[in-house]
């Protein structure tokens, strides 16, 4: 089995010679390996704001998680208006009920009370559209054709016309560091809000459910890797300068999208945000980063590529 491992890095301080000497001595210490949980679910999101696809195995790539012809958060699909503005579940909550899968070179779209639509993944003769994506950043996408546009426009039932675009590997990506200084210069994403991978624990979601007095599922928060067999919010303690297969970048701050029920497509604009704000706000020293958004989950980049499976053990490696 492949293992998802978190290695706590050392932050070096002090004058040059002394700091380097102490650091060298520290790095020579034996590694301490501690089992912290088990991968309980792997979820990919081929369509931005669309229904999650649960899989048993993924390939962890630098740009995100990949399963067959479906890839999460970079090489995937995005709904836009005719003038190229991104459309997500914040504007159209019923997008969360749309399922996009891909097999044999064909894309398959499904939604409530809609006939299934199939069309080719590759449509090289279709135009490339300049899209206005997250953080008001420009990004590209290849138009998926009139049938896909008509299907989405009919499903969403709005007066405006919607189009579906597909990000291709050769297209210009964007760098999160331009808007988020916590991110490395070399990291690139396309349609995702910030990071290639989000991690969350089952226990943290169960803790939230107990406070709400009703069950919520992990799907509401759109994680990629869900970890079980650990205590609520243990994942927060794994991120101190985390390294190795997954590199911690920041806490995931929850937005209005989390108030959309993934089973009904209805947005209540209140919960679970209000409850999360009662106990999951950042430290005062971090307010310049997260402001008043509650923190739920961890954002990561992939440092070491490989295969990850449901059931794999999660280790924390420290020195």
CSV table of N, CA, C and O in Angstrom, one decimal, residues 77-128:
chain,number,residue,atom,x,y,z
A,77,UNK,N,-13.7,20.5,-15.4
A,77,UNK,CA,-14.7,21.2,-16.2
A,77,UNK,C,-15.3,22.4,-15.3
A,77,UNK,O,-15.4,22.2,-14.1
A,78,UNK,N,-15.7,23.4,-16.0
A,78,UNK,CA,-16.2,24.6,-15.3
A,78,UNK,C,-17.4,25.1,-16.0
A,78,UNK,O,-17.4,25.2,-17.3
A,79,UNK,N,-18.4,25.6,-15.3
A,79,UNK,CA,-19.6,26.2,-15.9
A,79,UNK,C,-19.3,27.7,-15.9
A,79,UNK,O,-18.9,28.3,-14.9
A,80,UNK,N,-19.6,28.4,-17.1
A,80,UNK,CA,-19.4,29.8,-17.2
A,80,UNK,C,-20.6,30.4,-17.9
A,80,UNK,O,-21.4,29.7,-18.5
A,81,UNK,N,-20.8,31.7,-17.7
A,81,UNK,CA,-21.8,32.5,-18.5
A,81,UNK,C,-21.3,32.7,-19.9
A,81,UNK,O,-20.1,32.4,-20.2
A,82,UNK,N,-22.1,33.2,-20.7
A,82,UNK,CA,-21.7,33.5,-22.1
A,82,UNK,C,-20.5,34.4,-22.2
A,82,UNK,O,-19.7,34.3,-23.2
A,83,UNK,N,-20.4,35.3,-21.3
A,83,UNK,CA,-19.3,36.3,-21.3
A,83,UNK,C,-18.1,35.8,-20.6
A,83,UNK,O,-17.1,36.5,-20.3
A,84,UNK,N,-18.1,34.5,-20.2
A,84,UNK,CA,-16.9,33.9,-19.6
A,84,UNK,C,-16.8,33.9,-18.1
A,84,UNK,O,-15.8,33.5,-17.6
A,85,UNK,N,-17.8,34.5,-17.4
A,85,UNK,CA,-17.7,34.5,-15.9
A,85,UNK,C,-18.0,33.2,-15.3
A,85,UNK,O,-19.0,32.5,-15.6
A,86,UNK,N,-17.1,32.8,-14.3
A,86,UNK,CA,-17.3,31.5,-13.6
A,86,UNK,C,-18.6,31.4,-12.9
A,86,UNK,O,-19.1,32.4,-12.3
A,87,UNK,N,-19.2,30.3,-12.9
A,87,UNK,CA,-20.5,30.0,-12.2
A,87,UNK,C,-20.2,28.8,-11.2
A,87,UNK,O,-19.7,27.8,-11.6
A,88,UNK,N,-20.5,29.0,-9.9
A,88,UNK,CA,-20.3,28.0,-8.9
A,88,UNK,C,-21.6,27.8,-8.2
A,88,UNK,O,-22.6,28.4,-8.4
A,89,UNK,N,-21.5,26.9,-7.2
A,89,UNK,CA,-22.7,26.7,-6.3
A,89,UNK,C,-23.1,27.9,-5.5
A,89,UNK,O,-24.2,27.9,-4.9
A,90,UNK,N,-22.2,28.8,-5.4
A,90,UNK,CA,-22.6,30.1,-4.7
A,90,UNK,C,-23.7,30.8,-5.4
A,90,UNK,O,-24.6,31.4,-4.8
A,91,UNK,N,-23.6,30.8,-6.8
A,91,UNK,CA,-24.6,31.5,-7.6
A,91,UNK,C,-25.7,30.6,-8.0
A,91,UNK,O,-26.9,31.0,-8.1
A,92,UNK,N,-25.4,29.3,-8.3
A,92,UNK,CA,-26.3,28.3,-8.7
A,92,UNK,C,-26.2,27.1,-7.9
A,92,UNK,O,-25.5,26.1,-8.2
A,93,UNK,N,-26.9,27.0,-6.7
A,93,UNK,CA,-26.7,25.9,-5.7
A,93,UNK,C,-27.0,24.6,-6.3
A,93,UNK,O,-26.5,23.6,-5.9
A,94,UNK,N,-28.0,24.5,-7.3
A,94,UNK,CA,-28.3,23.2,-7.9
A,94,UNK,C,-27.2,22.5,-8.7
A,94,UNK,O,-27.3,21.4,-9.1
A,95,UNK,N,-26.1,23.2,-8.9
A,95,UNK,CA,-25.0,22.6,-9.5
A,95,UNK,C,-24.4,21.4,-8.7
A,95,UNK,O,-23.8,20.5,-9.3
A,96,UNK,N,-24.6,21.5,-7.4
A,96,UNK,CA,-24.1,20.4,-6.6
A,96,UNK,C,-24.7,19.0,-6.9
A,96,UNK,O,-24.2,18.0,-6.5
A,97,UNK,N,-25.9,19.0,-7.6
A,97,UNK,CA,-26.6,17.8,-7.9
A,97,UNK,C,-26.2,17.3,-9.3
A,97,UNK,O,-26.6,16.2,-9.7
A,98,UNK,N,-25.3,18.0,-10.0
A,98,UNK,CA,-24.9,17.6,-11.3
A,98,UNK,C,-23.7,16.7,-11.2
A,98,UNK,O,-22.7,17.0,-10.5
A,99,UNK,N,-23.8,15.5,-11.9
A,99,UNK,CA,-22.7,14.5,-11.8
A,99,UNK,C,-22.0,14.5,-13.2
A,99,UNK,O,-22.7,14.4,-14.2
A,100,UNK,N,-20.7,14.7,-13.2
A,100,UNK,CA,-19.9,14.6,-14.4
A,100,UNK,C,-18.9,13.4,-14.2
A,100,UNK,O,-18.1,13.4,-13.3
A,101,UNK,N,-19.0,12.5,-15.1
A,101,UNK,CA,-18.0,11.4,-15.1
A,101,UNK,C,-17.4,11.3,-16.5
A,101,UNK,O,-17.9,11.9,-17.5
A,102,UNK,N,-16.3,10.5,-16.6
A,102,UNK,CA,-15.6,10.4,-17.9
A,102,UNK,C,-15.0,9.0,-18.0
A,102,UNK,O,-14.4,8.5,-17.1
A,103,UNK,N,-15.3,8.4,-19.2
A,103,UNK,CA,-14.8,7.1,-19.5
A,103,UNK,C,-14.8,6.9,-21.0
A,103,UNK,O,-15.7,7.3,-21.7
A,104,UNK,N,-13.7,6.2,-21.4
A,104,UNK,CA,-13.6,5.9,-22.8
A,104,UNK,C,-13.6,7.1,-23.7
A,104,UNK,O,-14.1,7.0,-24.9
A,105,UNK,N,-13.1,8.2,-23.3
A,105,UNK,CA,-13.0,9.4,-24.1
A,105,UNK,C,-14.3,10.2,-24.2
A,105,UNK,O,-14.4,11.1,-24.9
A,106,UNK,N,-15.3,9.7,-23.4
A,106,UNK,CA,-16.6,10.4,-23.4
A,106,UNK,C,-16.9,11.0,-22.0
A,106,UNK,O,-16.6,10.4,-21.0
A,107,UNK,N,-17.5,12.2,-22.0
A,107,UNK,CA,-18.0,12.9,-20.8
A,107,UNK,C,-19.4,12.5,-20.7
A,107,UNK,O,-20.2,12.5,-21.6
A,108,UNK,N,-19.9,12.3,-19.4
A,108,UNK,CA,-21.3,11.9,-19.2
A,108,UNK,C,-21.8,12.9,-18.1
A,108,UNK,O,-21.3,13.0,-17.0
A,109,UNK,N,-22.8,13.7,-18.5
A,109,UNK,CA,-23.5,14.6,-17.6
A,109,UNK,C,-24.8,14.0,-17.1
A,109,UNK,O,-25.6,13.6,-18.0
A,110,UNK,N,-25.1,14.1,-15.8
A,110,UNK,CA,-26.4,13.6,-15.3
A,110,UNK,C,-26.9,14.7,-14.2
A,110,UNK,O,-26.1,15.3,-13.5
A,111,UNK,N,-28.2,14.8,-14.2
A,111,UNK,CA,-28.8,15.7,-13.2
A,111,UNK,C,-30.2,15.3,-12.9
A,111,UNK,O,-30.8,14.6,-13.8
A,112,UNK,N,-30.8,15.7,-11.8
A,112,UNK,CA,-32.2,15.4,-11.5
A,112,UNK,C,-33.2,15.8,-12.7
A,112,UNK,O,-33.1,16.9,-13.2
A,113,UNK,N,-34.0,14.9,-13.1
A,113,UNK,CA,-35.0,15.1,-14.1
A,113,UNK,C,-34.4,15.5,-15.4
A,113,UNK,O,-35.1,16.2,-16.2
A,114,UNK,N,-33.2,15.1,-15.7
A,114,UNK,CA,-32.6,15.4,-16.9
A,114,UNK,C,-32.1,14.1,-17.6
A,114,UNK,O,-31.7,13.2,-17.0
A,115,UNK,N,-32.2,14.1,-18.9
A,115,UNK,CA,-31.7,12.9,-19.7
A,115,UNK,C,-30.1,13.0,-19.7
A,115,UNK,O,-29.6,14.1,-19.7
A,116,UNK,N,-29.5,11.9,-19.6
A,116,UNK,CA,-28.1,11.8,-19.6
A,116,UNK,C,-27.5,12.4,-21.0
A,116,UNK,O,-28.1,12.1,-22.0
A,117,UNK,N,-26.5,13.1,-20.9
A,117,UNK,CA,-25.8,13.7,-22.0
A,117,UNK,C,-24.4,13.2,-22.1
A,117,UNK,O,-23.6,13.2,-21.2
A,118,UNK,N,-24.0,12.7,-23.3
A,118,UNK,CA,-22.7,12.2,-23.6
A,118,UNK,C,-22.0,13.0,-24.7
A,118,UNK,O,-22.7,13.3,-25.7
A,119,UNK,N,-20.8,13.4,-24.6
A,119,UNK,CA,-20.1,14.1,-25.6
A,119,UNK,C,-18.6,13.8,-25.5
A,119,UNK,O,-18.1,13.4,-24.4
A,120,UNK,N,-17.8,14.0,-26.5
A,120,UNK,CA,-16.3,13.7,-26.5
A,120,UNK,C,-15.6,14.6,-25.5
A,120,UNK,O,-15.8,15.8,-25.4
A,121,UNK,N,-14.6,14.0,-24.8
A,121,UNK,CA,-13.7,14.8,-24.0
A,121,UNK,C,-12.9,15.8,-24.9
A,121,UNK,O,-12.8,17.0,-24.6
A,122,UNK,N,-12.4,15.3,-25.9
A,122,UNK,CA,-11.5,16.1,-26.8
A,122,UNK,C,-12.4,16.6,-28.0
A,122,UNK,O,-12.9,15.9,-28.8
A,123,UNK,N,-12.4,17.9,-28.1
A,123,UNK,CA,-13.1,18.6,-29.2
A,123,UNK,C,-12.2,19.8,-29.7
A,123,UNK,O,-12.5,20.9,-29.4
A,124,UNK,N,-11.1,19.4,-30.3
A,124,UNK,CA,-10.1,20.4,-30.7
A,124,UNK,C,-10.5,21.5,-31.6
A,124,UNK,O,-9.8,22.5,-31.6
A,125,UNK,N,-11.6,21.3,-32.3
A,125,UNK,CA,-12.1,22.4,-33.2
A,125,UNK,C,-12.9,23.4,-32.5
A,125,UNK,O,-13.2,24.5,-33.0
A,126,UNK,N,-13.3,23.1,-31.2
A,126,UNK,CA,-14.1,24.1,-30.4
A,126,UNK,C,-13.2,25.3,-30.0
A,126,UNK,O,-12.0,25.1,-29.7
A,127,UNK,N,-13.8,26.5,-29.8
A,127,UNK,CA,-13.0,27.6,-29.4
A,127,UNK,C,-12.5,27.5,-28.0
A,127,UNK,O,-13.1,26.9,-27.1
A,128,UNK,N,-11.4,28.2,-27.7
A,128,UNK,CA,-10.9,28.4,-26.3
A,128,UNK,C,-11.4,29.7,-25.8
A,128,UNK,O,-11.3,30.7,-26.5
